[in-house]
Amino acid sequence: MLILGIESSCDETAAAVVSFEENGEKRILSNAVSSQTDIHSLYGGVVPEIAGRAHSEAICHIVTEALTDAGVSVRELEVIGVTVNPGLIGALLVGVSFAKALSYSAHKPLVAVDHIKGHTAACYFQYPELKPPFLSLVVSGGHTSIIDVRSYTEFVTLGRTRDDAAGEAFDKVGRVMGLKYPCGAEMDRLASAGDHEKYRLPSAAIADDSLDFSFSGLKTAALNTINSLTQKGEKISITDMAASFTGAFTSAVCNKLSTAFERTGRKKLVIAGGVSANSHLRSAAGKLCDGAGVELYMPPISLCGDNGAMIAAQAYHEYMAGHIADISQNAFAYDSF
Ligand code: KG4
Ligand code: ZN
């Protein structure tokens, strides 16, 4: 079965063709991405209207590129999957409208995909043996959630950020340090050369028995430290700040994950989303899982950021569960679970 996955929730226009064999094997035949980060970096973050317009310009040729690279015609597709939520509404509408038009004109079923479920599904390519139930930590530019994945399609949020997402905080602190948007990968690199105890920053783990986070306090504390040192004429060490911020991020995440393991008894953890590329998070989570007897699954770095293959992977499971959308399908900005 061939599935076309389309993604346009934020600042990447992406499309992929994935082949699903009867023996359960999933093969990515193409994975085309047009990134808008160069445009948004001029403004230090994603500008929603510019994102919508850029998706509109790119969508046709990205879908064509995905089909051409895979050597597949629209007629050969069995399903068209598209991200319908959560994300920037003007951005989502471009992918959803395009997918609806293609589904209608080519008489192919349309499957609505939740972006967060898609990030989690990126793991199925590398680990065919991975099956629910498991816990999933989705850390991205818009999300930081600990989720109980009860089946391929049933997700229950156990904890989430009450304000900023982890990636958003990485980007804002990086911007004040003079880095180019998106700053996460550069913060990761700088942190490897820094002292994580140099600057005292608060925990991003909410201090109650919930599994929630607050990255706004951590971000503001980092920004205040940078501003007050700059006002005093003192030089800020960007490696030490990146390391201190990353240390506060990873310890908060590991703290809540450890509670989630105890509460649920789950023995498998997926970490997904753009921030799951973070090398410090990967190694801290590896140690945590080793100590707790939990199997850790993380997508390859190439599938951590937004892409169409992860949307096709989740579309497959939604389709197998009989979840088929119709021509009235809309896009929506908020979470569905
Ligand atoms: O999942 P994603 O591509 O888009 C959203 O759904 O938001 O995530 C993008 C986020 C950005 O905030 C980016 O700075 C962050 O992922 N990111 C990282 C790393 N690579 C990307 N954050 C920390 N460490 C990284 N290595
Ligand atoms: Zn994403």
CSV table of N, CA, C and O in Angstrom, one decimal, residues 252-324:
chain,number,residue,atom,x,y,z
A,252,ALA,N,14.6,18.5,34.2
A,252,ALA,CA,13.2,18.6,34.4
A,252,ALA,C,12.5,17.5,33.7
A,252,ALA,O,11.6,16.8,34.2
A,253,VAL,N,12.9,17.3,32.4
A,253,VAL,CA,12.2,16.2,31.6
A,253,VAL,C,12.5,14.8,32.2
A,253,VAL,O,11.5,14.0,32.4
A,254,CYS,N,13.7,14.6,32.7
A,254,CYS,CA,14.0,13.3,33.3
A,254,CYS,C,13.2,13.1,34.6
A,254,CYS,O,12.8,12.0,34.9
A,255,ASN,N,13.1,14.2,35.4
A,255,ASN,CA,12.4,14.1,36.6
A,255,ASN,C,10.9,13.7,36.4
A,255,ASN,O,10.4,12.7,37.0
A,256,LYS,N,10.3,14.3,35.4
A,256,LYS,CA,8.9,14.0,35.2
A,256,LYS,C,8.7,12.6,34.5
A,256,LYS,O,7.8,11.9,34.7
A,257,LEU,N,9.7,12.2,33.7
A,257,LEU,CA,9.6,10.9,33.0
A,257,LEU,C,9.7,9.8,34.1
A,257,LEU,O,9.0,8.8,34.0
A,258,SER,N,10.6,10.0,35.0
A,258,SER,CA,10.8,9.0,36.1
A,258,SER,C,9.5,8.8,36.8
A,258,SER,O,9.1,7.7,37.1
A,259,THR,N,8.8,9.9,37.2
A,259,THR,CA,7.5,9.8,37.8
A,259,THR,C,6.5,9.1,36.9
A,259,THR,O,5.7,8.2,37.4
A,260,ALA,N,6.5,9.4,35.6
A,260,ALA,CA,5.6,8.7,34.7
A,260,ALA,C,5.9,7.2,34.6
A,260,ALA,O,4.9,6.4,34.6
A,261,PHE,N,7.1,6.8,34.7
A,261,PHE,CA,7.4,5.4,34.7
A,261,PHE,C,6.8,4.7,35.9
A,261,PHE,O,6.2,3.6,35.8
A,262,GLU,N,7.0,5.4,37.1
A,262,GLU,CA,6.5,4.8,38.3
A,262,GLU,C,5.0,4.7,38.3
A,262,GLU,O,4.4,3.7,38.7
A,263,ARG,N,4.3,5.7,37.8
A,263,ARG,CA,2.9,5.8,37.9
A,263,ARG,C,2.2,4.8,36.9
A,263,ARG,O,1.2,4.2,37.2
A,264,THR,N,2.8,4.7,35.7
A,264,THR,CA,2.1,3.9,34.7
A,264,THR,C,2.6,2.4,34.6
A,264,THR,O,2.0,1.6,34.1
A,265,GLY,N,3.9,2.2,35.1
A,265,GLY,CA,4.5,0.9,34.9
A,265,GLY,C,4.9,0.6,33.5
A,265,GLY,O,5.3,-0.6,33.2
A,266,ARG,N,4.8,1.6,32.6
A,266,ARG,CA,5.2,1.3,31.2
A,266,ARG,C,6.7,1.0,31.1
A,266,ARG,O,7.5,1.7,31.8
A,267,LYS,N,7.1,0.1,30.2
A,267,LYS,CA,8.5,-0.3,30.1
A,267,LYS,C,9.1,0.2,28.7
A,267,LYS,O,10.1,-0.3,28.3
A,268,LYS,N,8.3,1.0,28.0
A,268,LYS,CA,8.8,1.5,26.7
A,268,LYS,C,8.6,3.0,26.6
A,268,LYS,O,7.5,3.5,27.0
A,269,LEU,N,9.6,3.7,26.2
A,269,LEU,CA,9.5,5.2,26.0
A,269,LEU,C,10.0,5.6,24.6
A,269,LEU,O,11.1,5.2,24.2
A,270,VAL,N,9.1,6.4,24.0
A,270,VAL,CA,9.5,7.0,22.7
A,270,VAL,C,9.8,8.5,23.0
A,270,VAL,O,9.1,9.1,23.8
A,271,ILE,N,10.8,9.0,22.4
A,271,ILE,CA,11.1,10.5,22.5
A,271,ILE,C,11.1,11.0,21.0
A,271,ILE,O,11.8,10.5,20.2
A,272,ALA,N,10.2,12.0,20.7
A,272,ALA,CA,10.1,12.4,19.4
A,272,ALA,C,9.8,13.9,19.3
A,272,ALA,O,9.7,14.6,20.3
A,273,GLY,N,9.8,14.5,18.1
A,273,GLY,CA,9.7,15.9,17.9
A,273,GLY,C,11.0,16.6,17.6
A,273,GLY,O,12.1,15.9,17.9
A,274,GLY,N,11.1,17.8,17.1
A,274,GLY,CA,12.3,18.5,16.8
A,274,GLY,C,13.4,18.4,17.8
A,274,GLY,O,14.5,18.2,17.6
A,275,VAL,N,13.0,18.7,19.1
A,275,VAL,CA,13.9,18.7,20.2
A,275,VAL,C,14.5,17.4,20.6
A,275,VAL,O,15.5,17.3,21.3
A,276,SER,N,13.8,16.3,20.1
A,276,SER,CA,14.4,14.9,20.4
A,276,SER,C,15.7,14.7,19.7
A,276,SER,O,16.4,13.7,20.0
A,277,ALA,N,16.1,15.7,18.8
A,277,ALA,CA,17.5,15.6,18.2
A,277,ALA,C,18.5,16.0,19.2
A,277,ALA,O,19.7,15.8,18.9
A,278,ASN,N,18.1,16.6,20.3
A,278,ASN,CA,19.1,17.1,21.3
A,278,ASN,C,20.0,16.0,21.9
A,278,ASN,O,19.5,15.1,22.5
A,279,SER,N,21.3,16.1,21.7
A,279,SER,CA,22.2,15.0,22.1
A,279,SER,C,22.2,14.9,23.6
A,279,SER,O,22.4,13.8,24.1
A,280,HIS,N,22.1,16.0,24.3
A,280,HIS,CA,22.1,15.9,25.8
A,280,HIS,C,20.9,15.2,26.4
A,280,HIS,O,20.9,14.4,27.3
A,281,LEU,N,19.7,15.5,25.7
A,281,LEU,CA,18.5,14.9,26.1
A,281,LEU,C,18.6,13.4,25.8
A,281,LEU,O,18.2,12.5,26.6
A,282,ARG,N,19.1,13.0,24.6
A,282,ARG,CA,19.3,11.6,24.2
A,282,ARG,C,20.1,10.9,25.3
A,282,ARG,O,19.8,9.8,25.7
A,283,SER,N,21.3,11.5,25.7
A,283,SER,CA,22.1,10.7,26.6
A,283,SER,C,21.5,10.7,28.0
A,283,SER,O,21.6,9.6,28.6
A,284,ALA,N,20.9,11.8,28.5
A,284,ALA,CA,20.3,11.7,29.8
A,284,ALA,C,19.1,10.7,29.8
A,284,ALA,O,19.0,10.0,30.8
A,285,ALA,N,18.3,10.7,28.8
A,285,ALA,CA,17.2,9.8,28.7
A,285,ALA,C,17.7,8.3,28.6
A,285,ALA,O,17.1,7.4,29.2
A,286,GLY,N,18.8,8.1,27.9
A,286,GLY,CA,19.4,6.8,27.8
A,286,GLY,C,19.8,6.3,29.2
A,286,GLY,O,19.5,5.1,29.6
A,287,LYS,N,20.4,7.1,30.0
A,287,LYS,CA,20.8,6.7,31.4
A,287,LYS,C,19.6,6.5,32.3
A,287,LYS,O,19.6,5.5,33.0
A,288,LEU,N,18.6,7.4,32.1
A,288,LEU,CA,17.4,7.2,33.0
A,288,LEU,C,16.7,5.9,32.6
A,288,LEU,O,16.3,5.1,33.6
A,289,CYS,N,16.6,5.6,31.4
A,289,CYS,CA,15.9,4.4,31.0
A,289,CYS,C,16.7,3.1,31.4
A,289,CYS,O,16.1,2.1,31.8
A,290,ASP,N,18.0,3.2,31.2
A,290,ASP,CA,18.8,2.0,31.7
A,290,ASP,C,18.6,1.7,33.1
A,290,ASP,O,18.4,0.6,33.5
A,291,GLY,N,18.6,2.8,34.0
A,291,GLY,CA,18.4,2.6,35.4
A,291,GLY,C,17.0,2.1,35.7
A,291,GLY,O,16.8,1.4,36.7
A,292,ALA,N,16.0,2.5,34.9
A,292,ALA,CA,14.6,2.1,35.2
A,292,ALA,C,14.1,0.9,34.5
A,292,ALA,O,13.0,0.5,34.6
A,293,GLY,N,15.0,0.3,33.7
A,293,GLY,CA,14.7,-0.9,33.0
A,293,GLY,C,13.6,-0.7,31.9
A,293,GLY,O,12.7,-1.5,31.6
A,294,VAL,N,13.7,0.5,31.3
A,294,VAL,CA,12.8,0.9,30.2
A,294,VAL,C,13.5,0.9,28.9
A,294,VAL,O,14.6,1.4,28.8
A,295,GLU,N,12.9,0.4,27.8
A,295,GLU,CA,13.4,0.4,26.5
A,295,GLU,C,13.2,1.8,25.9
A,295,GLU,O,12.1,2.3,25.9
A,296,LEU,N,14.3,2.4,25.3
A,296,LEU,CA,14.1,3.8,24.8
A,296,LEU,C,14.2,3.7,23.2
A,296,LEU,O,15.0,3.0,22.6
A,297,TYR,N,13.2,4.4,22.6
A,297,TYR,CA,13.1,4.5,21.1
A,297,TYR,C,13.1,5.9,20.7
A,297,TYR,O,12.3,6.7,21.1
A,298,MET,N,14.1,6.3,19.8
A,298,MET,CA,14.1,7.6,19.3
A,298,MET,C,14.3,7.6,17.8
A,298,MET,O,15.1,6.8,17.3
A,299,PRO,N,13.6,8.5,17.1
A,299,PRO,CA,13.7,8.5,15.6
A,299,PRO,C,15.1,8.9,15.2
A,299,PRO,O,15.8,9.6,16.0
A,300,PRO,N,15.6,8.5,14.0
A,300,PRO,CA,16.9,9.0,13.5
A,300,PRO,C,16.8,10.5,13.4
A,300,PRO,O,15.7,11.0,13.3
A,301,ILE,N,17.9,11.2,13.5
A,301,ILE,CA,17.9,12.7,13.5
A,301,ILE,C,17.1,13.2,12.3
A,301,ILE,O,16.4,14.2,12.4
A,302,SER,N,17.3,12.5,11.2
A,302,SER,CA,16.6,13.0,9.9
A,302,SER,C,15.1,13.0,10.0
A,302,SER,O,14.5,13.6,9.2
A,303,LEU,N,14.5,12.2,11.0
A,303,LEU,CA,13.1,12.2,11.1
A,303,LEU,C,12.6,12.9,12.4
A,303,LEU,O,11.4,12.7,12.7
A,304,CYS,N,13.5,13.6,13.1
A,304,CYS,CA,13.0,14.3,14.3
A,304,CYS,C,12.2,15.5,13.9
A,304,CYS,O,11.2,15.8,14.6
A,305,GLY,N,12.7,16.3,13.0
A,305,GLY,CA,11.9,17.5,12.6
A,305,GLY,C,10.7,17.2,11.7
A,305,GLY,O,10.5,16.0,11.4
A,306,ASP,N,10.0,18.2,11.4
A,306,ASP,CA,8.7,17.9,10.6
A,306,ASP,C,9.0,17.3,9.3
A,306,ASP,O,9.9,17.8,8.5
A,307,ASN,N,8.2,16.3,8.9
A,307,ASN,CA,8.4,15.6,7.6
A,307,ASN,C,7.1,14.9,7.2
A,307,ASN,O,6.2,14.7,8.0
A,308,GLY,N,7.0,14.6,6.0
A,308,GLY,CA,5.8,13.9,5.4
A,308,GLY,C,5.8,12.4,5.8
A,308,GLY,O,4.7,11.8,5.9
A,309,ALA,N,7.0,11.8,5.9
A,309,ALA,CA,7.0,10.4,6.2
A,309,ALA,C,6.3,10.0,7.5
A,309,ALA,O,5.6,9.0,7.6
A,310,MET,N,6.5,10.8,8.5
A,310,MET,CA,5.9,10.5,9.8
A,310,MET,C,4.4,10.7,9.7
A,310,MET,O,3.6,10.0,10.3
A,311,ILE,N,3.9,11.6,8.8
A,311,ILE,CA,2.5,11.8,8.7
A,311,ILE,C,1.9,10.6,7.9
A,311,ILE,O,0.8,10.1,8.2
A,312,ALA,N,2.6,10.1,6.9
A,312,ALA,CA,2.2,8.9,6.2
A,312,ALA,C,2.1,7.7,7.2
A,312,ALA,O,1.2,6.9,7.1
A,313,ALA,N,3.1,7.6,8.1
A,313,ALA,CA,3.2,6.4,9.0
A,313,ALA,C,1.9,6.5,9.9
A,313,ALA,O,1.3,5.4,10.2
A,314,GLN,N,1.6,7.6,10.4
A,314,GLN,CA,0.4,7.7,11.3
A,314,GLN,C,-0.9,7.5,10.5
A,314,GLN,O,-1.9,6.9,10.9
A,315,ALA,N,-0.9,8.0,9.2
A,315,ALA,CA,-2.1,7.9,8.3
A,315,ALA,C,-2.3,6.4,8.1
A,315,ALA,O,-3.5,6.0,8.1
A,316,TYR,N,-1.3,5.6,8.0
A,316,TYR,CA,-1.5,4.2,7.8
A,316,TYR,C,-2.3,3.6,9.0
A,316,TYR,O,-3.3,2.8,8.8
A,317,HIS,N,-1.9,3.9,10.2
A,317,HIS,CA,-2.6,3.3,11.4
A,317,HIS,C,-4.0,3.9,11.5
A,317,HIS,O,-4.9,3.1,11.9
A,318,GLU,N,-4.2,5.1,11.2
A,318,GLU,CA,-5.5,5.7,11.2
A,318,GLU,C,-6.4,5.0,10.2
A,318,GLU,O,-7.6,4.6,10.4
A,319,TYR,N,-5.9,4.8,9.0
A,319,TYR,CA,-6.6,4.1,7.9
A,319,TYR,C,-7.0,2.7,8.3
A,319,TYR,O,-8.1,2.3,8.1
A,320,MET,N,-6.0,2.0,8.9
A,320,MET,CA,-6.3,0.6,9.3
A,320,MET,C,-7.3,0.6,10.4
A,320,MET,O,-8.1,-0.4,10.5
A,321,ALA,N,-7.4,1.6,11.2
A,321,ALA,CA,-8.5,1.7,12.2
A,321,ALA,C,-9.8,2.2,11.7
A,321,ALA,O,-10.8,2.4,12.4
A,322,GLY,N,-9.8,2.5,10.4
A,322,GLY,CA,-11.1,2.9,9.7
A,322,GLY,C,-11.4,4.4,9.8
A,322,GLY,O,-12.5,4.8,9.6
A,323,HIS,N,-10.4,5.2,10.2
A,323,HIS,CA,-10.6,6.6,10.4
A,323,HIS,C,-10.4,7.3,9.1
A,323,HIS,O,-9.2,7.6,8.7
A,324,ILE,N,-11.4,7.6,8.4
A,324,ILE,CA,-11.3,8.2,7.0
A,324,ILE,C,-12.1,9.5,7.1
A,324,ILE,O,-13.2,9.6,7.6
